[in-house]
Amino acid sequence: MVEYRIDRHSGVATYVQIVQQTKQALRLGHLEPGDRLPTAREVVEATAINPNTVLKAYRELEREGLVEARRGLGTFVRRSLGAAPADSPLRGELDAWAERARTSGLDRDDVAALFTAVLETHFAARPAKKSQVDKTQAEKIQGDRS
Amino acid sequence: MTETALEATALGKRFGRKGGWALRDCAFRLPAGRVCAVVGPNGAGKSTLLALAAGLLAPTEGTVTVLGTHPGQARPRVGFVAQDKPLYHQLSIAEMLRVGADLNPGRWDAATAERIVAGGDLDPRKRIRALSGGQRTRVALALALGKRPELLLLDEPMADLDPLARHELMGVLMAQTAEYGTTIVMSSHVVAELEDSCDHLLLVGDGRIRLSGELDELLAAHTRVSVPAETDLAPHTVVESRGTGRQVSALIRPAGPLPGDWRTTAPSLEELVLSHLRSPEAPALTPAARTEELPA
């Protein structure tokens, strides 16, 4: 079961944090198709956030086809994301690499910079997820007002 | 639309014939199932408003409707925790909960009440008199929630709780809303602690309702802009504007699209509240005012 951690000072909207953490869990294989997401009650009891915020996040995940709400039963994962589960050989290699980087004296920022640089040579840039979500929000609000 | 939990029309309260008005001309509507923050400075009228809703005070003018009826009639379905957390000091916690059970026949949820008390590691045999302020708050909340209310009115519920208990009990309150659709109205002057838990806002200033509505909509209706000092902000409604040399920083309610070269940011709840409280002359934004202000 995924557990959400809400950072009130991150500047990221609370419901977006839930969406992002769910996707992260899907990418890492901590959540798999058929798994049930925690109920709104379970999430709000642990985090003290408003229940509507959880429902909004779940609706967003549903809109993206990642989860589905089954009446009276809960919200279930429909499909996973990416192909990098937590126990894959790739993860093991990266783990060993990070260990070597640390023993050779690189600090956290060095490693992050190196990793990002390599990431950018191999993968095309793409728009940041957050602004995408925010844009749909902005459009929605505009739509509501007009 | 949805059911209404709490509604006020031209509500006013004056203490004594010569006294000033604690509240005046209050009109708002709170749909059922919302978690509403009642925010405002000390003496703004928050406690008066909650006591009127609880039926402990009678309005001097206007009406307040609770769960579709008169506050007195709604009382069995309403939980109220006053700021001074009234409890019988000579009783033990267990005896106090038994009083709650006896006073609420057919409604009492003993498991919930006991769970809330147990969350604080309290010995049920301990007397109320011997409890700290925060522990009394916990017992008072256990009593109010044990009643399984449809509407929960809480006056400064978090004021004397430590941060851990505050988070835990706020979680308990949110779970109550998630599971039973309980409407919660809680007052506070600490705005930041309410931002994630509430979805509705009543801003009370100087006995009047300054802002009322869904939090998301109120935030979306305001923009913080930073523009050169000579810029004309009309026709937008200016809530507050402060000069910083050649630049002016203002909180406005846009009346239409803003020029592309204005630097804009979305205000936080705290900025929204503080700007309104610093500018008593700024026009209120309540559902009634909104229909006048927004173009059709």
Coordinates of N, CA, C and O in Angstrom, one line a residue, chain B residues 37-212:
Chain B
A37 N -13.3 27.0 7.3 CA -12.5 27.8 8.2 C -13.1 29.1 8.5 O -13.5 29.8 7.6
V38 N -13.3 29.5 9.8 CA -13.8 30.8 10.1 C -12.6 31.5 10.7 O -12.0 31.2 11.7
V39 N -12.1 32.5 9.9 CA -10.9 33.2 10.1 C -11.1 34.6 10.4 O -12.0 35.2 9.8
G40 N -10.3 35.2 11.3 CA -10.4 36.6 11.6 C -9.6 37.0 12.8 O -9.3 36.1 13.6
P41 N -9.3 38.3 13.0 CA -8.6 38.7 14.2 C -9.4 38.5 15.5 O -10.6 38.2 15.4
N42 N -8.7 38.6 16.6 CA -9.4 38.6 17.9 C -10.5 39.6 17.9 O -10.3 40.7 17.5
G43 N -11.6 39.2 18.4 CA -12.7 40.2 18.6 C -13.5 40.5 17.3 O -14.3 41.4 17.2
A44 N -13.2 39.7 16.2 CA -13.9 39.9 14.9 C -15.3 39.5 14.9 O -16.1 40.0 14.1
G45 N -15.7 38.6 15.8 CA -17.0 38.1 15.9 C -17.1 36.6 15.6 O -18.2 36.0 15.4
K46 N -16.0 35.9 15.5 CA -16.0 34.4 15.2 C -16.7 33.6 16.2 O -17.6 32.8 15.9
S47 N -16.4 33.9 17.5 CA -17.1 33.1 18.6 C -18.6 33.4 18.6 O -19.4 32.5 18.9
T48 N -18.9 34.6 18.4 CA -20.3 35.0 18.4 C -21.1 34.3 17.3 O -22.2 33.7 17.5
L49 N -20.4 34.2 16.1 CA -21.0 33.5 15.0 C -21.3 32.0 15.3 O -22.3 31.5 15.0
L50 N -20.3 31.4 15.9 CA -20.4 30.0 16.2 C -21.4 29.8 17.3 O -22.2 28.8 17.2
A51 N -21.5 30.6 18.3 CA -22.5 30.5 19.4 C -23.9 30.7 18.8 O -24.9 30.1 19.3
L52 N -24.1 31.6 17.9 CA -25.4 31.8 17.2 C -25.8 30.5 16.5 O -26.9 30.0 16.5
A53 N -24.8 29.9 15.8 CA -25.1 28.7 15.0 C -25.4 27.5 16.0 O -26.2 26.6 15.7
A54 N -24.8 27.5 17.1 CA -25.0 26.4 18.1 C -26.3 26.6 18.9 O -26.7 25.8 19.6
G55 N -26.9 27.8 18.7 CA -28.2 28.1 19.4 C -28.0 28.5 20.8 O -28.9 28.5 21.6
L56 N -26.8 28.9 21.2 CA -26.5 29.3 22.5 C -26.7 30.8 22.7 O -26.8 31.3 23.8
L57 N -26.8 31.5 21.6 CA -27.1 33.0 21.6 C -28.3 33.1 20.6 O -28.4 32.4 19.6
A58 N -29.2 34.1 20.9 CA -30.2 34.4 20.0 C -29.8 35.6 19.2 O -29.2 36.6 19.7
P59 N -30.1 35.7 17.9 CA -29.7 36.8 17.1 C -30.5 38.1 17.5 O -31.7 37.9 17.9
T60 N -29.9 39.2 17.4 CA -30.6 40.5 17.6 C -31.4 40.8 16.3 O -32.5 41.3 16.4
E61 N -30.9 40.5 15.2 CA -31.7 40.6 13.9 C -31.2 39.6 12.9 O -30.2 39.0 13.1
G62 N -32.1 39.3 11.9 CA -31.8 38.4 10.9 C -32.0 36.9 11.4 O -32.5 36.7 12.5
T63 N -31.6 36.0 10.6 CA -31.8 34.6 10.9 C -30.6 33.7 10.6 O -29.8 34.1 9.8
V64 N -30.4 32.6 11.4 CA -29.4 31.6 11.1 C -30.2 30.3 11.0 O -31.0 30.0 11.9
T65 N -30.0 29.6 9.9 CA -30.6 28.3 9.7 C -29.6 27.2 9.8 O -28.5 27.3 9.1
V66 N -29.8 26.2 10.6 CA -28.8 25.1 10.8 C -29.5 23.8 10.4 O -30.5 23.4 10.9
L67 N -28.8 23.1 9.5 CA -29.3 21.8 8.9 C -30.8 21.9 8.6 O -31.6 21.0 8.9
G68 N -31.2 23.0 8.0 CA -32.5 23.2 7.4 C -33.5 23.6 8.5 O -34.7 23.7 8.2
T69 N -33.1 23.9 9.7 CA -34.1 24.2 10.7 C -33.5 25.3 11.7 O -32.5 25.8 11.5
H70 N -34.3 25.5 12.8 CA -33.9 26.4 13.8 C -32.7 25.9 14.6 O -32.7 24.7 14.9
P71 N -31.8 26.7 15.0 CA -30.6 26.2 15.7 C -31.0 25.3 17.0 O -30.4 24.3 17.2
G72 N -32.0 25.7 17.7 CA -32.4 25.0 18.9 C -32.9 23.6 18.5 O -32.6 22.6 19.2
Q73 N -33.6 23.5 17.4 CA -34.2 22.2 16.9 C -33.1 21.3 16.4 O -33.2 20.1 16.4
A74 N -32.0 21.9 15.8 CA -31.0 21.1 15.2 C -30.0 20.6 16.2 O -29.2 19.7 15.9
R75 N -30.1 21.1 17.5 CA -29.1 20.8 18.5 C -28.7 19.3 18.6 O -27.5 19.0 18.8
P76 N -29.7 18.4 18.6 CA -29.3 17.0 18.8 C -28.3 16.5 17.6 O -27.6 15.5 17.8
R77 N -28.3 17.2 16.5 CA -27.5 16.8 15.4 C -26.2 17.6 15.2 O -25.5 17.5 14.2
V78 N -26.0 18.5 16.2 CA -24.9 19.4 16.1 C -23.9 19.2 17.3 O -24.4 19.1 18.4
G79 N -22.6 19.1 17.0 CA -21.6 19.1 18.0 C -21.0 20.4 18.2 O -20.6 21.1 17.1
F80 N -20.8 20.9 19.4 CA -20.2 22.3 19.6 C -19.1 22.2 20.6 O -19.4 21.7 21.7
V81 N -17.9 22.6 20.3 CA -16.9 22.7 21.3 C -16.5 24.2 21.4 O -15.9 24.8 20.5
A82 N -16.9 24.7 22.6 CA -16.6 26.1 22.8 C -15.1 26.3 23.2 O -14.4 25.4 23.5
Q83 N -14.7 27.6 23.1 CA -13.3 27.9 23.3 C -12.8 27.4 24.7 O -11.7 26.9 24.8
D84 N -13.6 27.6 25.7 CA -13.2 27.2 27.0 C -13.4 25.7 27.4 O -13.2 25.3 28.5
K85 N -13.8 24.9 26.4 CA -13.9 23.5 26.6 C -14.7 23.1 27.8 O -14.1 22.5 28.7
P86 N -16.0 23.4 27.9 CA -16.7 23.2 29.2 C -16.9 21.7 29.4 O -17.4 21.0 28.6
L87 N -16.4 21.2 30.6 CA -16.5 19.8 31.0 C -16.8 19.8 32.5 O -16.6 20.8 33.2
Y88 N -17.2 18.7 33.1 CA -17.4 18.6 34.5 C -16.1 18.2 35.2 O -15.6 17.1 35.0
H89 N -15.5 19.2 35.8 CA -14.1 19.0 36.3 C -14.0 17.9 37.4 O -12.9 17.3 37.6
Q90 N -15.1 17.6 38.1 CA -15.0 16.6 39.2 C -15.1 15.2 38.7 O -14.8 14.3 39.4
L91 N -15.5 15.0 37.4 CA -15.7 13.7 36.9 C -14.4 13.1 36.3 O -13.5 13.9 36.0
S92 N -14.4 11.8 36.2 CA -13.2 11.2 35.5 C -13.6 11.2 34.0 O -14.7 11.5 33.6
I93 N -12.5 10.9 33.2 CA -12.8 10.8 31.7 C -13.9 9.8 31.4 O -14.8 10.1 30.6
A94 N -13.8 8.6 32.0 CA -14.8 7.6 31.7 C -16.2 8.1 32.1 O -17.1 7.8 31.3
E95 N -16.3 8.7 33.2 CA -17.6 9.2 33.7 C -18.1 10.3 32.7 O -19.3 10.3 32.4
M96 N -17.2 11.1 32.3 CA -17.6 12.2 31.4 C -18.1 11.6 30.1 O -19.1 12.1 29.5
L97 N -17.5 10.5 29.6 CA -18.0 9.9 28.3 C -19.3 9.2 28.6 O -20.2 9.2 27.7
R98 N -19.5 8.7 29.8 CA -20.8 8.1 30.1 C -21.9 9.2 30.1 O -23.0 9.0 29.7
V99 N -21.6 10.4 30.6 CA -22.5 11.5 30.5 C -22.9 11.8 29.0 O -24.0 11.9 28.7
G100 N -21.8 11.7 28.2 CA -22.1 11.9 26.7 C -23.0 10.9 26.2 O -24.0 11.2 25.4
A101 N -22.8 9.6 26.6 CA -23.7 8.5 26.2 C -25.2 8.8 26.6 O -26.1 8.6 25.9
D102 N -25.3 9.2 27.9 CA -26.6 9.4 28.5 C -27.4 10.6 27.9 O -28.6 10.6 27.7
L103 N -26.6 11.6 27.5 CA -27.2 12.8 26.9 C -27.6 12.6 25.4 O -28.3 13.5 24.9
N104 N -27.0 11.6 24.8 CA -27.2 11.4 23.4 C -27.8 10.0 23.1 O -27.2 9.3 22.3
P105 N -28.9 9.7 23.6 CA -29.4 8.3 23.5 C -29.7 8.1 22.0 O -30.2 8.9 21.3
G106 N -29.3 6.9 21.5 CA -29.6 6.5 20.2 C -28.6 7.0 19.2 O -28.6 6.6 18.0
R107 N -27.7 7.9 19.6 CA -26.7 8.5 18.6 C -25.3 8.2 19.0 O -24.4 8.3 18.2
W108 N -25.1 7.9 20.3 CA -23.8 7.8 20.9 C -22.9 6.7 20.2 O -23.3 5.6 20.1
D109 N -21.7 7.1 19.8 CA -20.7 6.2 19.2 C -19.5 6.1 20.2 O -18.6 6.8 20.1
A110 N -19.7 5.1 21.1 CA -18.7 4.9 22.2 C -17.3 4.6 21.6 O -16.3 5.1 22.2
A111 N -17.3 3.8 20.6 CA -16.0 3.4 20.0 C -15.2 4.6 19.6 O -14.0 4.7 19.9
T112 N -15.8 5.5 18.8 CA -15.1 6.6 18.3 C -14.6 7.5 19.5 O -13.4 7.9 19.5
A113 N -15.5 7.8 20.5 CA -15.1 8.6 21.6 C -13.9 8.0 22.4 O -12.9 8.7 22.7
E114 N -14.0 6.7 22.6 CA -12.9 6.0 23.3 C -11.6 6.0 22.6 O -10.5 6.1 23.1
R115 N -11.7 5.9 21.2 CA -10.5 5.8 20.4 C -9.8 7.2 20.4 O -8.6 7.3 20.5
I116 N -10.6 8.3 20.5 CA -10.0 9.6 20.5 C -9.2 9.8 21.8 O -8.1 10.3 21.9
V117 N -9.9 9.4 22.9 CA -9.3 9.5 24.2 C -8.0 8.7 24.3 O -6.9 9.1 24.7
A118 N -8.1 7.4 23.7 CA -6.9 6.5 23.8 C -5.8 7.0 23.0 O -4.6 6.8 23.3
G119 N -6.1 7.8 21.9 CA -5.0 8.4 21.0 C -4.1 9.3 21.8 O -3.0 9.5 21.4
G120 N -4.6 9.8 22.9 CA -3.8 10.7 23.8 C -3.1 10.0 24.9 O -2.5 10.7 25.8
D121 N -3.2 8.7 25.0 CA -2.6 7.9 26.1 C -3.1 8.4 27.4 O -2.4 8.5 28.4
L122 N -4.4 8.6 27.5 CA -5.0 9.1 28.7 C -5.6 8.0 29.5 O -6.3 7.1 29.0
D123 N -5.4 8.0 30.8 CA -6.0 7.0 31.7 C -7.5 7.4 31.9 O -7.7 8.5 32.5
P124 N -8.5 6.6 31.5 CA -9.9 7.0 31.6 C -10.3 7.2 33.1 O -11.3 7.9 33.3
R125 N -9.5 6.8 34.1 CA -9.9 7.0 35.5 C -9.4 8.4 36.0 O -9.8 8.8 37.0
K126 N -8.6 9.1 35.2 CA -8.1 10.4 35.6 C -9.2 11.4 35.6 O -10.1 11.4 34.7
R127 N -9.2 12.3 36.6 CA -10.2 13.3 36.7 C -10.0 14.5 35.7 O -8.8 14.8 35.4
I128 N -11.0 15.1 35.2 CA -10.9 16.2 34.2 C -10.0 17.3 34.8 O -9.2 17.9 34.1
R129 N -10.3 17.5 36.1 CA -9.6 18.6 36.8 C -8.1 18.4 36.7 O -7.3 19.4 36.6
A130 N -7.6 17.2 36.6 CA -6.2 16.9 36.6 C -5.5 17.0 35.2 O -4.3 16.8 35.1
L131 N -6.4 17.3 34.2 CA -5.8 17.2 32.8 C -5.3 18.6 32.4 O -5.7 19.6 32.9
S132 N -4.3 18.5 31.5 CA -3.8 19.8 30.9 C -4.8 20.3 29.9 O -5.8 19.7 29.6
G133 N -4.6 21.6 29.5 CA -5.5 22.2 28.5 C -5.7 21.4 27.3 O -6.8 21.2 26.8
G134 N -4.6 20.9 26.7 CA -4.6 20.1 25.5 C -5.4 18.8 25.7 O -6.1 18.4 24.8
Q135 N -5.2 18.2 26.9 CA -5.9 16.9 27.2 C -7.4 17.1 27.3 O -8.2 16.3 26.9
R136 N -7.8 18.3 27.9 CA -9.2 18.6 28.0 C -9.8 18.8 26.6 O -10.9 18.4 26.3
T137 N -9.0 19.4 25.7 CA -9.5 19.6 24.3 C -9.8 18.3 23.7 O -10.8 18.1 23.0
R138 N -8.9 17.3 24.0 CA -9.1 16.0 23.4 C -10.4 15.3 23.9 O -11.1 14.8 23.1
V139 N -10.6 15.5 25.2 CA -11.8 14.9 25.8 C -13.1 15.6 25.2 O -14.1 15.0 24.9
A140 N -13.0 16.9 25.1 CA -14.1 17.7 24.5 C -14.4 17.3 23.1 O -15.6 17.1 22.7
L141 N -13.3 17.0 22.3 CA -13.5 16.6 20.9 C -14.1 15.2 20.9 O -15.0 14.9 20.0
A142 N -13.7 14.3 21.8 CA -14.2 13.0 21.9 C -15.7 13.0 22.2 O -16.5 12.3 21.6
L143 N -16.1 13.9 23.1 CA -17.5 14.0 23.4 C -18.3 14.5 22.2 O -19.4 14.0 21.9
A144 N -17.8 15.5 21.5 CA -18.5 16.1 20.3 C -18.6 15.1 19.2 O -19.6 15.0 18.6
L145 N -17.5 14.3 19.0 CA -17.5 13.4 17.8 C -18.3 12.1 18.2 O -18.9 11.5 17.3
G146 N -18.3 11.8 19.5 CA -19.1 10.6 20.0 C -20.6 10.8 19.7 O -21.3 9.8 19.5
K147 N -21.0 12.0 19.6 CA -22.4 12.3 19.3 C -22.7 12.0 17.9 O -23.9 12.1 17.5
R148 N -21.7 11.7 17.0 CA -21.9 11.5 15.6 C -22.7 12.6 15.0 O -23.8 12.4 14.4
P149 N -22.2 13.9 15.1 CA -22.9 15.0 14.6 C -22.9 15.2 13.1 O -22.0 14.7 12.5
E150 N -24.0 15.8 12.6 CA -24.0 16.1 11.2 C -23.2 17.4 10.9 O -22.7 17.6 9.8
L151 N -23.2 18.3 11.9 CA -22.5 19.5 11.9 C -21.7 19.7 13.1 O -22.2 19.5 14.2
L152 N -20.4 20.0 12.9 CA -19.5 20.1 14.1 C -19.0 21.5 14.1 O -18.4 22.0 13.1
L153 N -19.3 22.2 15.2 CA -18.8 23.6 15.3 C -17.7 23.7 16.4 O -17.9 23.3 17.5
L154 N -16.5 24.1 15.9 CA -15.4 24.1 16.8 C -14.8 25.5 16.9 O -14.3 26.1 15.9
D155 N -14.7 26.0 18.1 CA -14.2 27.4 18.3 C -12.7 27.2 18.8 O -12.5 26.8 19.9
E156 N -11.8 27.6 18.0 CA -10.4 27.5 18.2 C -10.0 26.1 18.8 O -9.4 26.0 19.8
P157 N -10.3 25.1 18.0 CA -10.1 23.7 18.6 C -8.6 23.4 18.8 O -8.3 22.6 19.6
M158 N -7.7 24.0 18.0 CA -6.3 23.5 18.0 C -5.4 24.4 18.9 O -4.2 24.1 19.0
A159 N -6.0 25.4 19.5 CA -5.2 26.4 20.1 C -4.2 25.9 21.2 O -3.0 26.2 21.2
D160 N -4.7 24.9 22.0 CA -3.8 24.5 23.1 C -3.3 23.1 22.9 O -2.9 22.4 23.8
L161 N -3.2 22.6 21.6 CA -2.7 21.3 21.4 C -1.3 21.4 20.9 O -0.9 22.3 20.2
D162 N -0.5 20.3 21.3 CA 0.9 20.3 20.8 C 0.8 19.9 19.3 O -0.2 19.4 18.8
P163 N 1.9 20.1 18.5 CA 1.9 19.9 17.1 C 1.5 18.4 16.7 O 0.8 18.2 15.7
L164 N 1.9 17.5 17.5 CA 1.6 16.1 17.2 C 0.1 15.8 17.4 O -0.5 15.2 16.5
A165 N -0.4 16.3 18.5 CA -1.8 16.1 18.8 C -2.7 16.8 17.8 O -3.7 16.4 17.3
R166 N -2.2 18.0 17.4 CA -2.9 18.8 16.4 C -3.1 18.1 15.1 O -4.1 18.0 14.5
H167 N -2.0 17.5 14.6 CA -2.0 16.7 13.4 C -2.9 15.5 13.5 O -3.7 15.2 12.6
E168 N -2.7 14.8 14.6 CA -3.5 13.6 14.8 C -5.0 13.9 14.8 O -5.8 13.2 14.2
L169 N -5.4 14.9 15.6 CA -6.8 15.2 15.8 C -7.4 15.8 14.5 O -8.6 15.6 14.2
M170 N -6.6 16.6 13.8 CA -7.1 17.1 12.5 C -7.3 15.9 11.6 O -8.3 16.0 10.8
G171 N -6.5 14.9 11.6 CA -6.7 13.7 10.8 C -8.0 13.0 11.2 O -8.7 12.6 10.3
V172 N -8.2 13.0 12.5 CA -9.5 12.3 13.0 C -10.7 13.1 12.4 O -11.7 12.5 12.0
L173 N -10.6 14.4 12.5 CA -11.7 15.3 12.0 C -11.9 15.0 10.5 O -13.1 14.9 10.0
M174 N -10.8 15.0 9.7 CA -10.9 14.8 8.3 C -11.5 13.5 7.9 O -12.3 13.3 7.0
A175 N -11.1 12.4 8.7 CA -11.7 11.1 8.5 C -13.2 11.1 8.8 O -13.9 10.4 8.1
Q176 N -13.6 11.8 9.7 CA -15.0 11.9 10.1 C -15.8 12.5 8.8 O -16.8 12.0 8.5
T177 N -15.2 13.5 8.2 CA -15.9 14.1 7.0 C -15.9 13.1 5.9 O -16.8 13.0 5.2
A178 N -14.7 12.4 5.7 CA -14.6 11.5 4.6 C -15.6 10.4 4.7 O -16.2 9.9 3.8
E179 N -15.8 9.9 6.0 CA -16.6 8.7 6.2 C -18.1 9.0 6.3 O -18.9 8.3 5.7
Y180 N -18.4 10.1 7.0 CA -19.9 10.4 7.3 C -20.4 11.6 6.6 O -21.5 12.0 6.7
G181 N -19.5 12.3 5.9 CA -19.9 13.6 5.2 C -20.2 14.7 6.3 O -21.0 15.6 6.0
T182 N -19.6 14.6 7.4 CA -19.8 15.6 8.5 C -19.4 17.0 8.0 O -18.3 17.1 7.5
T183 N -20.2 18.0 8.2 CA -19.8 19.3 7.9 C -19.0 19.9 9.2 O -19.5 19.7 10.3
I184 N -17.9 20.5 8.9 CA -17.1 21.0 10.0 C -16.9 22.5 9.9 O -16.5 22.9 8.8
V185 N -17.1 23.2 10.9 CA -16.9 24.7 10.9 C -15.9 24.9 12.0 O -16.2 24.7 13.2
M186 N -14.7 25.4 11.7 CA -13.8 25.7 12.8 C -13.1 27.0 12.7 O -12.7 27.5 11.6
S187 N -13.1 27.7 13.8 CA -12.5 29.0 13.8 C -11.0 28.9 14.2 O -10.6 28.0 14.9
S188 N -10.2 29.9 13.8 CA -8.8 30.0 14.1 C -8.3 31.3 13.7 O -8.8 31.9 12.8
H189 N -7.2 31.8 14.4 CA -6.6 32.9 13.8 C -5.2 32.5 13.2 O -4.5 33.3 12.8
V190 N -4.9 31.2 13.3 CA -3.7 30.8 12.7 C -4.1 30.2 11.3 O -4.6 29.1 11.2
V191 N -3.9 31.0 10.3 CA -4.4 30.6 8.9 C -3.7 29.5 8.3 O -4.3 28.6 7.8
A192 N -2.4 29.4 8.5 CA -1.5 28.4 7.8 C -1.9 27.0 8.1 O -1.9 26.1 7.3
E193 N -2.3 26.8 9.4 CA -2.6 25.4 9.8 C -4.0 24.9 9.2 O -4.3 23.7 9.3
L194 N -4.7 25.8 8.6 CA -6.0 25.4 8.1 C -6.0 25.1 6.6 O -6.9 24.5 6.0
E195 N -5.0 25.6 5.9 CA -5.0 25.7 4.4 C -5.2 24.3 3.8 O -5.9 24.2 2.8
D196 N -4.6 23.3 4.3 CA -4.7 22.0 3.7 C -6.0 21.2 4.1 O -6.4 20.3 3.4
S197 N -6.5 21.6 5.2 CA -7.7 20.9 5.8 C -9.0 21.4 5.4 O -10.0 20.7 5.3
C198 N -9.1 22.7 5.0 CA -10.4 23.3 4.8 C -10.6 23.5 3.3 O -9.6 23.7 2.5
D199 N -11.9 23.5 2.9 CA -12.2 23.7 1.5 C -13.1 24.9 1.3 O -13.6 25.2 0.2
H200 N -13.5 25.5 2.5 CA -14.4 26.6 2.4 C -13.9 27.7 3.4 O -13.3 27.3 4.4
L201 N -14.2 29.0 3.1 CA -13.6 30.0 4.0 C -14.7 31.0 4.3 O -15.5 31.4 3.5
L202 N -14.7 31.4 5.6 CA -15.5 32.6 6.0 C -14.5 33.5 6.7 O -14.0 33.2 7.7
L203 N -14.3 34.6 6.1 CA -13.3 35.6 6.7 C -14.2 36.7 7.4 O -15.0 37.3 6.7
V204 N -14.0 36.8 8.7 CA -14.8 37.7 9.5 C -13.9 38.8 9.9 O -12.8 38.6 10.5
G205 N -14.3 40.1 9.7 CA -13.5 41.2 10.1 C -14.4 42.3 10.6 O -15.3 42.7 9.9
D206 N -14.2 42.7 11.9 CA -14.9 43.8 12.4 C -16.4 43.5 12.4 O -17.2 44.4 12.0
G207 N -16.8 42.3 12.7 CA -18.3 42.0 12.7 C -18.9 41.8 11.4 O -20.2 41.6 11.3
R208 N -18.2 41.8 10.3 CA -18.8 41.6 9.0 C -18.1 40.4 8.3 O -17.0 40.1 8.6
I209 N -18.8 39.8 7.3 CA -18.3 38.8 6.5 C -17.5 39.4 5.3 O -18.1 40.2 4.5
R210 N -16.2 39.2 5.3 CA -15.4 39.9 4.3 C -15.2 39.0 3.0 O -15.2 39.4 1.9
L211 N -15.1 37.7 3.3 CA -15.0 36.7 2.2 C -15.8 35.5 2.6 O -15.7 35.1 3.7
S212 N -16.4 34.9 1.6 CA -17.2 33.7 1.9 C -17.3 32.9 0.6 O -17.6 33.4 -0.5

